[in-house]
Tab-separated table of C-alpha atoms in Angstrom:
chain	number	residue	atom	x	y	z
A	1	MET	CA	10.882	-159.013	47.781
A	2	SER	CA	9.205	-156.552	45.389
A	3	ALA	CA	10.104	-152.871	45.204
A	4	SER	CA	6.785	-151.800	46.753
A	5	TRP	CA	7.358	-153.972	49.823
A	6	LYS	CA	10.904	-152.613	50.179
A	7	GLN	CA	9.560	-149.080	50.010
A	8	ILE	CA	6.901	-149.798	52.675
A	9	LEU	CA	9.495	-151.423	54.970
A	10	PHE	CA	11.844	-148.453	54.520
A	11	GLN	CA	9.052	-146.011	55.429
A	12	ILE	CA	8.204	-148.025	58.589
A	13	LEU	CA	11.861	-148.049	59.724
A	14	LEU	CA	12.125	-144.311	59.012
A	15	LEU	CA	8.962	-143.596	61.058
A	16	VAL	CA	10.176	-145.660	64.043
A	17	SER	CA	13.596	-143.997	64.049
A	18	CYS	CA	12.027	-140.511	63.896
A	19	ARG	CA	9.738	-141.287	66.835
A	20	TYR	CA	12.718	-142.578	68.835
A	21	ILE	CA	14.690	-139.394	68.154
A	22	ASN	CA	11.773	-137.118	69.083
A	23	THR	CA	10.930	-138.952	72.317
A	24	LYS	CA	14.482	-139.309	73.590
A	25	THR	CA	14.917	-137.413	76.864
A	26	PRO	CA	17.900	-135.065	76.791
A	27	GLY	CA	20.427	-135.277	79.601
A	28	PRO	CA	20.891	-132.543	82.175
A	29	THR	CA	22.526	-129.403	80.851
A	30	PRO	CA	25.432	-128.227	83.007
A	31	PRO	CA	25.043	-124.691	84.316
A	32	PRO	CA	27.016	-122.133	82.339
A	33	LEU	CA	30.003	-120.624	84.142
A	34	VAL	CA	30.954	-118.077	81.488
A	35	PRO	CA	29.225	-114.680	81.504
A	36	ILE	CA	26.088	-114.113	79.460
A	37	THR	CA	25.963	-110.648	77.926
A	38	SER	CA	22.220	-110.163	78.410
A	39	LEU	CA	22.363	-110.539	82.206
A	40	PRO	CA	22.978	-107.709	84.688
A	41	THR	CA	26.311	-107.697	86.501
A	42	ASP	CA	26.973	-107.698	90.237
A	43	GLU	CA	30.200	-107.993	92.231
A	44	ARG	CA	31.107	-109.368	95.657
A	45	SER	CA	34.587	-108.999	97.103
A	46	VAL	CA	36.337	-110.255	100.235
A	47	ILE	CA	39.736	-109.393	101.735
A	48	LEU	CA	41.287	-112.322	103.585
A	49	GLU	CA	43.994	-111.896	106.209
A	50	GLY	CA	43.914	-115.426	107.646
A	51	GLU	CA	43.623	-118.846	106.039
A	52	SER	CA	39.920	-119.159	105.260
A	53	HIS	CA	36.642	-117.265	105.211
A	54	THR	CA	33.027	-118.029	104.232
A	55	GLU	CA	30.794	-115.354	102.724
A	56	LYS	CA	27.043	-115.877	102.228
A	57	VAL	CA	25.530	-114.264	99.132
A	58	GLU	CA	21.746	-114.049	98.619
A	59	LEU	CA	20.506	-113.746	95.056
A	60	LEU	CA	17.015	-113.078	93.710
A	61	ASN	CA	17.485	-113.009	89.937
A	62	PRO	CA	19.850	-114.434	87.323
A	63	VAL	CA	23.033	-112.396	87.207
A	64	ASN	CA	26.616	-112.273	86.012
A	65	LEU	CA	28.354	-112.375	89.388
A	66	ALA	CA	31.942	-111.193	89.704
A	67	LEU	CA	33.667	-112.782	92.701
A	68	ALA	CA	36.827	-110.983	93.805
A	69	CYS	CA	39.292	-112.412	96.342
A	70	THR	CA	42.156	-110.539	97.971
A	71	TRP	CA	44.647	-112.361	100.206
A	72	THR	CA	47.294	-110.527	102.196
A	73	GLY	CA	49.448	-113.648	102.112
A	74	ASN	CA	51.739	-115.242	104.698
A	75	GLN	CA	55.117	-114.122	106.020
A	76	ASN	CA	57.001	-115.816	103.182
A	77	LYS	CA	55.461	-113.826	100.342
A	78	GLN	CA	56.511	-115.256	97.019
A	79	PRO	CA	56.542	-113.119	93.875
A	80	ASN	CA	53.778	-115.277	92.402
A	81	ILE	CA	51.617	-118.246	93.356
A	82	THR	CA	48.995	-120.420	91.709
A	83	GLY	CA	45.323	-119.573	92.096
A	84	PHE	CA	42.219	-121.450	90.935
A	85	TRP	CA	38.451	-121.780	91.517
A	86	ARG	CA	36.182	-124.570	92.755
A	87	LYS	CA	32.449	-125.132	92.325
A	88	ASP	CA	30.874	-127.389	95.003
A	89	GLY	CA	34.274	-128.905	95.746
A	90	ASP	CA	35.250	-129.599	92.119
A	91	GLU	CA	37.886	-127.541	90.382
A	92	VAL	CA	36.504	-125.294	87.657
A	93	GLU	CA	37.930	-126.196	84.275
A	94	ASN	CA	40.631	-123.856	82.954
A	95	SER	CA	40.513	-121.715	86.095
A	96	GLN	CA	44.160	-122.041	87.162
A	97	VAL	CA	46.143	-118.835	86.778
A	98	THR	CA	49.388	-117.380	88.065
A	99	VAL	CA	48.707	-114.718	90.696
A	100	GLN	CA	51.413	-112.091	91.158
A	101	LEU	CA	52.164	-110.277	94.404
A	102	GLU	CA	51.008	-106.680	94.126
A	103	GLY	CA	51.272	-104.343	97.092
A	104	ASP	CA	51.776	-107.265	99.499
A	105	GLN	CA	48.509	-108.797	98.238
A	106	TYR	CA	47.348	-111.555	95.928
A	107	LYS	CA	44.191	-110.892	93.928
A	108	LEU	CA	41.993	-113.382	92.119
A	109	LYS	CA	38.767	-112.520	90.272
A	110	ARG	CA	36.343	-114.380	88.017
A	111	VAL	CA	32.863	-113.742	86.622
A	112	PHE	CA	30.303	-116.545	86.850
A	113	SER	CA	26.955	-116.698	85.099
A	114	ILE	CA	24.296	-117.565	87.710
A	115	VAL	CA	21.162	-118.354	85.719
A	116	SER	CA	19.237	-121.040	87.634
A	117	GLU	CA	19.057	-123.076	90.813
A	118	GLU	CA	21.757	-125.421	89.468
A	119	SER	CA	24.125	-122.446	89.249
A	120	LEU	CA	23.812	-121.733	92.971
A	121	GLY	CA	26.042	-123.396	95.529
A	122	SER	CA	29.599	-123.040	96.810
A	123	TYR	CA	32.230	-121.118	94.847
A	124	SER	CA	35.751	-120.995	96.305
A	125	CYS	CA	38.886	-119.153	95.293
A	126	VAL	CA	42.028	-121.029	96.370
A	127	PHE	CA	45.510	-119.528	96.685
A	128	GLY	CA	48.662	-121.627	96.396
A	129	SER	CA	48.579	-125.226	97.571
A	130	GLU	CA	45.488	-124.858	99.797
A	131	GLU	CA	47.259	-122.078	101.716
A	132	ALA	CA	44.197	-119.853	101.761
A	133	LYS	CA	40.589	-120.132	100.617
A	134	ILE	CA	37.574	-117.841	100.397
A	135	GLU	CA	34.197	-119.550	99.967
A	136	PHE	CA	31.142	-117.786	98.551
A	137	VAL	CA	27.859	-119.601	99.334
A	138	LEU	CA	25.271	-118.541	96.757
A	139	ALA	CA	21.606	-119.137	97.612
A	140	ALA	CA	18.153	-117.606	97.420
A	141	PRO	CA	16.860	-115.929	100.624
A	142	GLN	CA	16.301	-118.588	103.254
A	143	ILE	CA	13.179	-119.018	105.387
A	144	GLY	CA	14.397	-118.246	108.874
A	145	GLU	CA	11.423	-119.396	110.962
A	146	VAL	CA	11.467	-123.211	111.175
A	147	ARG	CA	9.132	-125.144	113.475
A	148	ASP	CA	10.807	-128.087	115.190
A	149	LYS	CA	7.733	-129.605	116.870
A	150	PRO	CA	4.895	-131.088	114.783
A	151	ILE	CA	1.455	-129.531	114.517
A	152	VAL	CA	-1.130	-131.871	116.104
A	153	SER	CA	-4.728	-132.035	114.858
A	154	TYR	CA	-7.588	-134.525	115.169
A	155	VAL	CA	-9.298	-136.708	112.591
A	156	GLY	CA	-12.213	-134.829	111.022
A	157	ASP	CA	-10.892	-131.480	112.198
A	158	SER	CA	-8.998	-128.786	110.224
A	159	GLY	CA	-5.232	-128.271	110.257
A	160	VAL	CA	-3.466	-124.947	109.668
A	161	ILE	CA	0.208	-124.880	108.633
A	162	ALA	CA	2.055	-121.573	108.260
A	163	CYS	CA	5.409	-120.340	106.945
A	164	LYS	CA	6.951	-116.892	107.243
A	165	MET	CA	9.859	-115.048	105.663
A	166	ASP	CA	11.768	-112.637	107.898
A	167	GLU	CA	10.979	-108.935	107.500
A	168	THR	CA	14.610	-108.293	106.601
A	169	LYS	CA	14.374	-110.633	103.595
A	170	PRO	CA	13.062	-109.698	100.134
A	171	LYS	CA	9.448	-110.585	99.360
A	172	PRO	CA	8.980	-113.781	97.319
A	173	ILE	CA	7.206	-113.667	93.976
A	174	THR	CA	4.687	-116.208	95.293
A	175	TRP	CA	4.398	-119.244	97.594
A	176	ASN	CA	3.873	-122.927	96.767
A	177	TRP	CA	2.966	-125.872	98.997
A	178	TYR	CA	4.055	-129.507	98.682
A	179	LYS	CA	3.454	-132.750	100.577
A	180	ALA	CA	6.092	-135.424	100.960
A	181	ASN	CA	5.274	-138.533	98.960
A	182	GLY	CA	8.051	-141.001	99.692
A	183	THR	CA	11.235	-139.401	98.375
A	184	ASP	CA	9.320	-136.954	96.151
A	185	LYS	CA	7.349	-133.798	96.806
A	186	GLU	CA	3.833	-133.542	95.390
A	187	GLN	CA	2.587	-129.999	94.820
A	188	ILE	CA	-0.745	-129.114	96.412
A	189	PHE	CA	-3.375	-127.359	94.290
A	190	ALA	CA	-6.593	-125.994	95.821
A	191	VAL	CA	-8.851	-127.014	92.921
A	192	ALA	CA	-11.046	-129.792	94.349
A	193	GLU	CA	-14.775	-129.261	94.934
A	194	PRO	CA	-15.505	-129.015	97.782
A	195	PRO	CA	-11.945	-127.858	98.493
A	196	ARG	CA	-9.945	-129.802	101.070
A	197	HIS	CA	-6.943	-127.498	100.729
A	198	VAL	CA	-6.966	-123.705	100.887
A	199	ILE	CA	-3.787	-121.681	100.349
A	200	LYS	CA	-3.662	-118.120	101.696
A	201	ASN	CA	-0.629	-116.158	100.491
A	202	GLU	CA	0.520	-112.768	101.722
A	203	GLU	CA	3.725	-110.870	100.982
A	204	ARG	CA	5.992	-112.678	103.449
A	205	LYS	CA	3.502	-115.180	104.885
A	206	THR	CA	1.608	-118.210	103.662
A	207	LYS	CA	-0.925	-120.578	105.217
A	208	LEU	CA	-2.177	-123.981	104.167
A	209	VAL	CA	-5.528	-125.102	105.570
A	210	VAL	CA	-6.452	-128.795	105.287
A	211	TYR	CA	-10.112	-129.582	105.964
A	212	ASN	CA	-11.707	-132.855	107.117
A	213	LEU	CA	-8.424	-134.394	108.166
A	214	THR	CA	-7.728	-138.099	107.915
A	215	GLU	CA	-4.743	-140.027	109.246
A	216	ALA	CA	-3.422	-140.172	105.655
A	217	ASP	CA	-3.059	-136.367	105.720
A	218	GLY	CA	-0.304	-136.645	108.330
A	219	GLY	CA	3.289	-136.215	107.239
A	220	LEU	CA	5.763	-133.568	106.091
A	221	TYR	CA	4.547	-130.445	104.307
A	222	TYR	CA	6.902	-128.098	102.464
A	223	CYS	CA	6.341	-124.401	101.864
A	224	GLY	CA	8.293	-122.873	98.979
A	225	ALA	CA	9.179	-119.196	98.687
A	226	VAL	CA	9.484	-118.630	94.941
A	227	TYR	CA	12.155	-116.267	93.600
A	228	ALA	CA	13.278	-115.830	90.018
A	229	ILE	CA	16.564	-117.635	90.636
A	230	SER	CA	15.271	-120.466	92.855
A	231	THR	CA	12.643	-121.676	95.341
A	232	THR	CA	13.556	-121.764	99.021
A	233	MET	CA	12.039	-124.649	100.985
A	234	SER	CA	11.067	-125.136	104.623
A	235	HIS	CA	9.152	-128.065	106.129
A	236	VAL	CA	6.528	-128.544	108.836
A	237	GLU	CA	5.221	-131.872	110.174
A	238	LEU	CA	1.488	-132.418	110.602
A	239	LYS	CA	0.414	-135.191	112.980
A	240	VAL	CA	-3.210	-136.344	112.736
A	241	ILE	CA	-4.563	-138.377	115.659
A	242	SER	CA	-7.974	-139.737	116.691
A	243	PHE	CA	-9.903	-138.395	119.678
A	244	GLN	CA	-9.168	-141.622	121.573
A	245	GLU	CA	-5.424	-141.039	121.267
A	246	PRO	CA	-5.135	-138.503	124.158
A	247	LEU	CA	-7.169	-140.852	126.385
A	248	LYS	CA	-4.697	-143.717	126.058
A	249	PRO	CA	-2.244	-142.418	128.700
A	250	PHE	CA	-5.133	-141.682	131.074
A	251	ILE	CA	-6.588	-145.155	130.539
A	252	ALA	CA	-3.172	-146.731	131.150
A	253	ILE	CA	-2.785	-144.751	134.403
A	254	LEU	CA	-6.333	-145.666	135.443
A	255	ILE	CA	-5.633	-149.368	134.874
A	256	GLU	CA	-2.458	-149.120	136.952
A	257	VAL	CA	-4.377	-147.421	139.770
A	258	ILE	CA	-7.117	-150.080	139.686
A	259	VAL	CA	-4.528	-152.883	139.810
A	260	LEU	CA	-2.718	-151.154	142.675
A	261	VAL	CA	-5.918	-150.609	144.686
A	262	ALA	CA	-7.027	-154.199	144.054
A	263	GLY	CA	-3.631	-155.440	145.257
A	264	ILE	CA	-3.861	-153.330	148.419
A	265	LEU	CA	-7.400	-154.557	149.179
A	266	LEU	CA	-6.389	-158.154	148.588
A	267	TYR	CA	-3.395	-157.764	150.886
A	268	GLU	CA	-5.523	-156.202	153.638
A	269	ARG	CA	-8.097	-158.988	153.319
A	270	CYS	CA	-5.420	-161.681	153.630
A	271	GLN	CA	-3.883	-159.860	156.583
A	272	SER	CA	-7.299	-159.632	158.275
A	273	LYS	CA	-7.781	-163.392	157.867
A	274	LYS	CA	-4.397	-164.059	159.450
A	275	ASP	CA	-5.158	-161.743	162.361
A	276	TYR	CA	-8.572	-163.360	162.839
A	277	THR	CA	-7.074	-166.865	162.838
A	278	ALA	CA	-4.335	-165.866	165.260
A	279	GLY	CA	-6.918	-164.214	167.524
A	280	ASN	CA	-9.085	-167.348	167.656
A	281	GLY	CA	-6.082	-169.443	168.605
A	282	THR	CA	-5.202	-167.113	171.467
A	283	ILE	CA	-8.772	-167.155	172.786
A	284	GLU	CA	-8.914	-170.974	172.738
A	285	GLN	CA	-5.604	-171.192	174.576
A	286	THR	CA	-6.781	-168.688	177.173
A	287	ASN	CA	-10.022	-170.615	177.709
A	288	THR	CA	-8.076	-173.837	178.217
A	289	MET	CA	-5.805	-172.275	180.771
A	290	THR	CA	-8.768	-170.734	182.570
A	291	GLN	CA	-10.507	-174.088	182.773
A	292	GLY	CA	-7.321	-175.629	184.183
A	293	GLU	CA	-7.098	-173.025	186.913
A	294	ASN	CA	-10.742	-173.454	187.798
A	295	ASN	CA	-10.352	-177.209	188.065
A	296	GLY	CA	-7.193	-177.028	190.168
A	297	PRO	CA	-8.701	-176.412	193.690
A	298	GLU	CA	-11.340	-179.083	193.193
A	299	GLU	CA	-8.688	-181.678	192.361
A	300	GLY	CA	-6.640	-180.573	195.415
A	301	SER	CA	-9.689	-180.884	197.687
A	302	SER	CA	-10.280	-184.404	196.461
A	303	VAL	CA	-6.710	-185.364	197.260
A	304	ARG	CA	-6.957	-183.892	200.737
A	305	GLN	CA	-10.167	-185.744	201.307
A	306	ARG	CA	-8.505	-189.051	200.353
A	307	LYS	CA	-5.663	-188.409	202.783
A	308	VAL	CA	-8.093	-187.934	205.586
């Protein structure tokens, strides 16, 4: 092989390897647990007298969050115990420390960097060998109003789906809408001409209007309240039916009534035939007996005449 061909082959291999490196998808980056200096700092503390407690913490923006736990301990208060932290049930690396008894209390504190949705979740401080635990549930403000029953609309009509954040909750930055597509959620954009979807956002309210409904438009719809730290989801089911659908129960009842009436009429007709037949038999028997009574004296007169 000549030198020029070797050089061309080397350039091809180099180009392929560069393209592979550039197109390789990086793996998920674990959320940082150590503080980031550029973030603001907030602190939440809980004093525990029993064995366990759960504290809900709502966050809007990325923050360095200091979680402080104070446990009054049990009757057998040791001079020191082991304390550590868990994130979503898994022990946080290098979080075990020796906690000393100070003023009849054990205190455990750690600062976590909450920068994204992956950083939210359950953070627990644990004292001793599972003797006591305080759980902090970190989440964005939740949509309180959830509709259990589906919204029913007809084919060719318009459907209106609404979501609302409680007045006591902070206002979202904006609202997004999604439709369930198998196991995924497909975001809805009102860009078609003529538009089939119209999104109307207010401060704590949002509405999705779907025009010219088809049966394919039925399914689960998700409204998302967007905050800087995360997006809170709630779902509503839309059921699209044809105009004949409400008539089906009525038609079924009507058929049952017709069958019942036909059965009653048929029974009465059969009963009438039986009564008519029985009546004819009684009349014939009565006529026969009447004829026998009428003929009786004549036969007796004939016998008397013979005896004479």
